[in-house]
Amino acid sequence: MSEGEHRFPFEAEPAEIGLGTEFVTTVRVDAVIEKRVHQILLRATVRSAATFECDRCLDAFTRDLEASYAILYVTEAHPEETQDGGPEVQVISPDTNMIDLDEDVRQYLVLAIPPKLLCSSGCKGLCPSCGANRNRVACSCRNESDDSRWDALREISGN
Ligand SMILES: [Zn+2]
Ligand SMILES: [Zn+2]
């Protein structure tokens, strides 16, 4: 590979790179490699989609996932290359002519999963009394959370 920037998009099926069955679409990786003397800088954007269970209403929904990351591959570790806010540094053997991206792609996609999984930001969840999915049915239970005080709180928190 010559020095300079090289762009190489590629695709992989989720199972091929060790992702679970919740990942439902082909993983697309858009990678740009910048080759320098004794260093390779990789910048990648990875995309897929996965199916989750909503934390509030327990319905299954599919969420697009995207992550961007940068890794600096070096043939020898120099501490000064590890800067705060800089790319992650990985040491590769000087005679490596292929970098295996699968593990990083897998990890960054898993990290892209939001900690709070909601089918929509306005999900009304399940009724605590009768268990009805309040996105679909309006049950007649009266619950604490239907109190207007909570509506005011919801507006403040933007949920
Ligand atoms: Zn929901
Ligand atoms: Zn109810």
mmCIF file of N, CA, C and O in Angstrom, residues 36-96:
data_model
loop_
_atom_site.group_PDB
_atom_site.id
_atom_site.type_symbol
_atom_site.label_atom_id
_atom_site.label_comp_id
_atom_site.label_asym_id
_atom_site.label_seq_id
_atom_site.Cartn_x
_atom_site.Cartn_y
_atom_site.Cartn_z
ATOM 1 N N ARG A 36 1.347 6.507 6.894
ATOM 2 C CA ARG A 36 2.509 7.362 7.092
ATOM 3 C C ARG A 36 3.692 6.438 7.367
ATOM 4 O O ARG A 36 3.521 5.225 7.475
ATOM 5 N N VAL A 37 4.857 7.011 7.548
ATOM 6 C CA VAL A 37 6.020 6.193 7.873
ATOM 7 C C VAL A 37 5.797 5.545 9.245
ATOM 8 O O VAL A 37 5.547 6.247 10.227
ATOM 9 N N HIS A 38 5.875 4.233 9.314
ATOM 10 C CA HIS A 38 5.710 3.458 10.554
ATOM 11 C C HIS A 38 4.366 3.645 11.257
ATOM 12 O O HIS A 38 4.233 3.319 12.420
ATOM 13 N N GLN A 39 3.408 4.215 10.579
ATOM 14 C CA GLN A 39 2.107 4.451 11.222
ATOM 15 C C GLN A 39 0.992 4.314 10.207
ATOM 16 O O GLN A 39 1.155 4.677 9.055
ATOM 17 N N ILE A 40 -0.110 3.855 10.691
ATOM 18 C CA ILE A 40 -1.310 3.858 9.853
ATOM 19 C C ILE A 40 -2.428 4.434 10.702
ATOM 20 O O ILE A 40 -2.684 3.964 11.813
ATOM 21 N N LEU A 41 -3.056 5.484 10.187
ATOM 22 C CA LEU A 41 -4.194 6.056 10.898
ATOM 23 C C LEU A 41 -5.464 5.579 10.208
ATOM 24 O O LEU A 41 -5.629 5.764 8.999
ATOM 25 N N LEU A 42 -6.315 4.970 10.972
ATOM 26 C CA LEU A 42 -7.584 4.487 10.433
ATOM 27 C C LEU A 42 -8.716 5.310 11.029
ATOM 28 O O LEU A 42 -8.776 5.516 12.233
ATOM 29 N N ARG A 43 -9.569 5.801 10.157
ATOM 30 C CA ARG A 43 -10.790 6.446 10.638
ATOM 31 C C ARG A 43 -11.940 5.676 10.020
ATOM 32 O O ARG A 43 -11.957 5.456 8.802
ATOM 33 N N ALA A 44 -12.858 5.256 10.839
ATOM 34 C CA ALA A 44 -13.937 4.424 10.326
ATOM 35 C C ALA A 44 -15.279 4.852 10.866
ATOM 36 O O ALA A 44 -15.391 5.322 11.995
ATOM 37 N N THR A 45 -16.281 4.715 10.019
ATOM 38 C CA THR A 45 -17.661 4.891 10.450
ATOM 39 C C THR A 45 -18.350 3.562 10.202
ATOM 40 O O THR A 45 -18.237 3.006 9.104
ATOM 41 N N VAL A 46 -18.986 3.050 11.229
ATOM 42 C CA VAL A 46 -19.649 1.757 11.103
ATOM 43 C C VAL A 46 -21.146 1.934 11.325
ATOM 44 O O VAL A 46 -21.567 2.728 12.153
ATOM 45 N N ARG A 47 -21.906 1.201 10.536
ATOM 46 C CA ARG A 47 -23.371 1.320 10.635
ATOM 47 C C ARG A 47 -24.026 -0.054 10.592
ATOM 48 O O ARG A 47 -23.598 -0.920 9.826
ATOM 49 N N SER A 48 -25.055 -0.192 11.378
ATOM 50 C CA SER A 48 -25.899 -1.376 11.305
ATOM 51 C C SER A 48 -27.216 -1.019 11.984
ATOM 52 O O SER A 48 -27.462 0.163 12.270
ATOM 53 N N ALA A 49 -28.048 -1.990 12.200
ATOM 54 C CA ALA A 49 -29.281 -1.770 12.940
ATOM 55 C C ALA A 49 -29.535 -3.002 13.775
ATOM 56 O O ALA A 49 -29.142 -4.108 13.406
ATOM 57 N N ALA A 50 -30.140 -2.802 14.920
ATOM 58 C CA ALA A 50 -30.391 -3.928 15.809
ATOM 59 C C ALA A 50 -31.791 -3.821 16.395
ATOM 60 O O ALA A 50 -32.355 -2.736 16.485
ATOM 61 N N THR A 51 -32.317 -4.956 16.780
ATOM 62 C CA THR A 51 -33.646 -5.016 17.369
ATOM 63 C C THR A 51 -33.515 -5.134 18.883
ATOM 64 O O THR A 51 -32.709 -5.921 19.373
ATOM 65 N N PHE A 52 -34.255 -4.310 19.579
ATOM 66 C CA PHE A 52 -34.201 -4.302 21.039
ATOM 67 C C PHE A 52 -35.606 -4.387 21.602
ATOM 68 O O PHE A 52 -36.594 -4.199 20.894
ATOM 69 N N GLU A 53 -35.666 -4.597 22.907
ATOM 70 C CA GLU A 53 -36.940 -4.560 23.605
ATOM 71 C C GLU A 53 -36.997 -3.209 24.319
ATOM 72 O O GLU A 53 -36.063 -2.829 25.025
ATOM 73 N N CYS A 54 -38.081 -2.499 24.137
ATOM 74 C CA CYS A 54 -38.227 -1.187 24.763
ATOM 75 C C CYS A 54 -38.227 -1.311 26.285
ATOM 76 O O CYS A 54 -38.903 -2.169 26.842
ATOM 77 N N ASP A 55 -37.451 -0.453 26.938
ATOM 78 C CA ASP A 55 -37.371 -0.480 28.400
ATOM 79 C C ASP A 55 -38.717 -0.151 29.064
ATOM 80 O O ASP A 55 -38.964 -0.529 30.196
ATOM 81 N N ARG A 56 -39.551 0.587 28.367
ATOM 82 C CA ARG A 56 -40.818 1.003 28.985
ATOM 83 C C ARG A 56 -41.995 0.104 28.634
ATOM 84 O O ARG A 56 -42.782 -0.248 29.487
ATOM 85 N N CYS A 57 -42.143 -0.219 27.329
ATOM 86 C CA CYS A 57 -43.348 -0.964 26.938
ATOM 87 C C CYS A 57 -43.048 -2.403 26.541
ATOM 88 O O CYS A 57 -43.965 -3.167 26.251
ATOM 89 N N LEU A 58 -41.766 -2.774 26.517
ATOM 90 C CA LEU A 58 -41.315 -4.130 26.210
ATOM 91 C C LEU A 58 -41.557 -4.556 24.761
ATOM 92 O O LEU A 58 -41.343 -5.714 24.406
ATOM 93 N N ASP A 59 -42.020 -3.655 23.917
ATOM 94 C CA ASP A 59 -42.196 -3.983 22.504
ATOM 95 C C ASP A 59 -40.834 -4.062 21.819
ATOM 96 O O ASP A 59 -39.904 -3.362 22.201
ATOM 97 N N ALA A 60 -40.761 -4.893 20.805
ATOM 98 C CA ALA A 60 -39.523 -4.962 20.031
ATOM 99 C C ALA A 60 -39.492 -3.798 19.046
ATOM 100 O O ALA A 60 -40.533 -3.412 18.498
ATOM 101 N N PHE A 61 -38.330 -3.226 18.879
ATOM 102 C CA PHE A 61 -38.192 -2.157 17.884
ATOM 103 C C PHE A 61 -36.785 -2.225 17.319
ATOM 104 O O PHE A 61 -35.889 -2.816 17.916
ATOM 105 N N THR A 62 -36.614 -1.640 16.145
ATOM 106 C CA THR A 62 -35.309 -1.663 15.488
ATOM 107 C C THR A 62 -34.706 -0.273 15.520
ATOM 108 O O THR A 62 -35.397 0.713 15.268
ATOM 109 N N ARG A 63 -33.450 -0.200 15.879
ATOM 110 C CA ARG A 63 -32.769 1.077 15.997
ATOM 111 C C ARG A 63 -31.532 1.064 15.103
ATOM 112 O O ARG A 63 -30.774 0.097 15.103
ATOM 113 N N ASP A 64 -31.354 2.133 14.323
ATOM 114 C CA ASP A 64 -30.125 2.262 13.537
ATOM 115 C C ASP A 64 -28.987 2.608 14.482
ATOM 116 O O ASP A 64 -29.156 3.415 15.390
ATOM 117 N N LEU A 65 -27.856 2.018 14.251
ATOM 118 C CA LEU A 65 -26.700 2.290 15.097
ATOM 119 C C LEU A 65 -25.559 2.778 14.215
ATOM 120 O O LEU A 65 -25.358 2.279 13.108
ATOM 121 N N GLU A 66 -24.848 3.750 14.714
ATOM 122 C CA GLU A 66 -23.723 4.280 13.960
ATOM 123 C C GLU A 66 -22.633 4.663 14.948
ATOM 124 O O GLU A 66 -22.912 5.192 16.024
ATOM 125 N N ALA A 67 -21.405 4.383 14.590
ATOM 126 C CA ALA A 67 -20.285 4.783 15.443
ATOM 127 C C ALA A 67 -19.119 5.191 14.551
ATOM 128 O O ALA A 67 -18.936 4.650 13.461
ATOM 129 N N SER A 68 -18.379 6.173 15.004
ATOM 130 C CA SER A 68 -17.177 6.592 14.293
ATOM 131 C C SER A 68 -16.010 6.453 15.245
ATOM 132 O O SER A 68 -16.149 6.729 16.436
ATOM 133 N N TYR A 69 -14.905 5.997 14.737
ATOM 134 C CA TYR A 69 -13.749 5.862 15.608
ATOM 135 C C TYR A 69 -12.470 6.015 14.802
ATOM 136 O O TYR A 69 -12.480 5.975 13.567
ATOM 137 N N ALA A 70 -11.394 6.207 15.520
ATOM 138 C CA ALA A 70 -10.086 6.335 14.880
ATOM 139 C C ALA A 70 -9.103 5.483 15.668
ATOM 140 O O ALA A 70 -9.163 5.414 16.902
ATOM 141 N N ILE A 71 -8.239 4.807 14.956
ATOM 142 C CA ILE A 71 -7.195 4.020 15.611
ATOM 143 C C ILE A 71 -5.878 4.319 14.902
ATOM 144 O O ILE A 71 -5.811 4.350 13.672
ATOM 145 N N LEU A 72 -4.871 4.568 15.693
ATOM 146 C CA LEU A 72 -3.543 4.787 15.143
ATOM 147 C C LEU A 72 -2.758 3.486 15.340
ATOM 148 O O LEU A 72 -2.558 3.037 16.467
ATOM 149 N N TYR A 73 -2.391 2.860 14.246
ATOM 150 C CA TYR A 73 -1.608 1.622 14.323
ATOM 151 C C TYR A 73 -0.138 1.997 14.209
ATOM 152 O O TYR A 73 0.262 2.707 13.269
ATOM 153 N N VAL A 74 0.620 1.533 15.154
ATOM 154 C CA VAL A 74 2.050 1.842 15.147
ATOM 155 C C VAL A 74 2.820 0.528 15.239
ATOM 156 O O VAL A 74 2.318 -0.467 15.756
ATOM 157 N N THR A 75 4.042 0.531 14.731
ATOM 158 C CA THR A 75 4.820 -0.696 14.795
ATOM 159 C C THR A 75 5.583 -0.806 16.120
ATOM 160 O O THR A 75 6.045 -1.863 16.492
ATOM 161 N N GLU A 76 5.700 0.301 16.810
ATOM 162 C CA GLU A 76 6.321 0.285 18.137
ATOM 163 C C GLU A 76 5.547 1.274 18.981
ATOM 164 O O GLU A 76 5.175 2.339 18.487
ATOM 165 N N ALA A 77 5.361 0.933 20.248
ATOM 166 C CA ALA A 77 4.600 1.839 21.103
ATOM 167 C C ALA A 77 5.482 2.985 21.599
ATOM 168 O O ALA A 77 6.560 2.760 22.129
ATOM 169 N N HIS A 78 5.050 4.193 21.353
ATOM 170 C CA HIS A 78 5.711 5.375 21.918
ATOM 171 C C HIS A 78 4.681 6.084 22.762
ATOM 172 O O HIS A 78 3.643 6.466 22.233
ATOM 173 N N PRO A 79 4.964 6.236 24.042
ATOM 174 C CA PRO A 79 3.940 6.817 24.925
ATOM 175 C C PRO A 79 3.427 8.180 24.455
ATOM 176 O O PRO A 79 2.272 8.509 24.651
ATOM 177 N N GLU A 80 4.272 8.951 23.814
ATOM 178 C CA GLU A 80 3.855 10.302 23.413
ATOM 179 C C GLU A 80 2.754 10.288 22.348
ATOM 180 O O GLU A 80 2.096 11.286 22.104
ATOM 181 N N GLU A 81 2.556 9.123 21.727
ATOM 182 C CA GLU A 81 1.488 9.046 20.729
ATOM 183 C C GLU A 81 0.106 8.905 21.366
ATOM 184 O O GLU A 81 -0.907 9.101 20.725
ATOM 185 N N THR A 82 0.129 8.517 22.616
ATOM 186 C CA THR A 82 -1.150 8.372 23.307
ATOM 187 C C THR A 82 -1.498 9.706 23.945
ATOM 188 O O THR A 82 -0.992 10.066 24.985
ATOM 189 N N GLN A 83 -2.320 10.469 23.256
ATOM 190 C CA GLN A 83 -2.699 11.777 23.786
ATOM 191 C C GLN A 83 -4.165 11.728 24.171
ATOM 192 O O GLN A 83 -4.932 10.993 23.587
ATOM 193 N N ASP A 84 -4.510 12.555 25.118
ATOM 194 C CA ASP A 84 -5.912 12.647 25.495
ATOM 195 C C ASP A 84 -6.707 13.164 24.312
ATOM 196 O O ASP A 84 -6.309 14.120 23.665
ATOM 197 N N GLY A 85 -7.794 12.519 24.035
ATOM 198 C CA GLY A 85 -8.641 12.957 22.940
ATOM 199 C C GLY A 85 -8.138 12.515 21.581
ATOM 200 O O GLY A 85 -8.796 12.697 20.571
ATOM 201 N N GLY A 86 -6.946 11.951 21.544
ATOM 202 C CA GLY A 86 -6.405 11.448 20.276
ATOM 203 C C GLY A 86 -6.943 10.063 19.998
ATOM 204 O O GLY A 86 -7.693 9.501 20.791
ATOM 205 N N PRO A 87 -6.585 9.522 18.852
ATOM 206 C CA PRO A 87 -7.085 8.188 18.537
ATOM 207 C C PRO A 87 -6.488 7.118 19.451
ATOM 208 O O PRO A 87 -5.414 7.301 20.022
ATOM 209 N N GLU A 88 -7.203 6.041 19.585
ATOM 210 C CA GLU A 88 -6.704 4.864 20.296
ATOM 211 C C GLU A 88 -5.455 4.387 19.545
ATOM 212 O O GLU A 88 -5.385 4.479 18.331
ATOM 213 N N VAL A 89 -4.464 3.898 20.289
ATOM 214 C CA VAL A 89 -3.236 3.426 19.649
ATOM 215 C C VAL A 89 -3.150 1.907 19.769
ATOM 216 O O VAL A 89 -3.372 1.352 20.836
ATOM 217 N N GLN A 90 -2.878 1.246 18.673
ATOM 218 C CA GLN A 90 -2.675 -0.205 18.708
ATOM 219 C C GLN A 90 -1.337 -0.519 18.076
ATOM 220 O O GLN A 90 -0.959 0.098 17.077
ATOM 221 N N VAL A 91 -0.636 -1.467 18.671
ATOM 222 C CA VAL A 91 0.676 -1.838 18.156
ATOM 223 C C VAL A 91 0.519 -3.031 17.213
ATOM 224 O O VAL A 91 -0.146 -4.009 17.541
ATOM 225 N N ILE A 92 1.087 -2.904 16.040
ATOM 226 C CA ILE A 92 1.038 -4.004 15.076
ATOM 227 C C ILE A 92 2.463 -4.422 14.738
ATOM 228 O O ILE A 92 3.409 -3.648 14.901
ATOM 229 N N SER A 93 2.598 -5.608 14.274
ATOM 230 C CA SER A 93 3.923 -6.091 13.900
ATOM 231 C C SER A 93 4.366 -5.379 12.617
ATOM 232 O O SER A 93 3.548 -5.113 11.732
ATOM 233 N N PRO A 94 5.683 -5.047 12.499
ATOM 234 C CA PRO A 94 6.152 -4.278 11.339
ATOM 235 C C PRO A 94 5.884 -4.982 10.008
ATOM 236 O O PRO A 94 5.753 -4.333 8.972
ATOM 237 N N ASP A 95 5.787 -6.294 10.035
ATOM 238 C CA ASP A 95 5.537 -6.970 8.749
ATOM 239 C C ASP A 95 4.064 -7.302 8.509
ATOM 240 O O ASP A 95 3.731 -8.101 7.648
ATOM 241 N N THR A 96 3.201 -6.654 9.283
ATOM 242 C CA THR A 96 1.766 -6.844 9.050
ATOM 243 C C THR A 96 1.364 -6.134 7.768
ATOM 244 O O THR A 96 1.711 -4.978 7.566
#
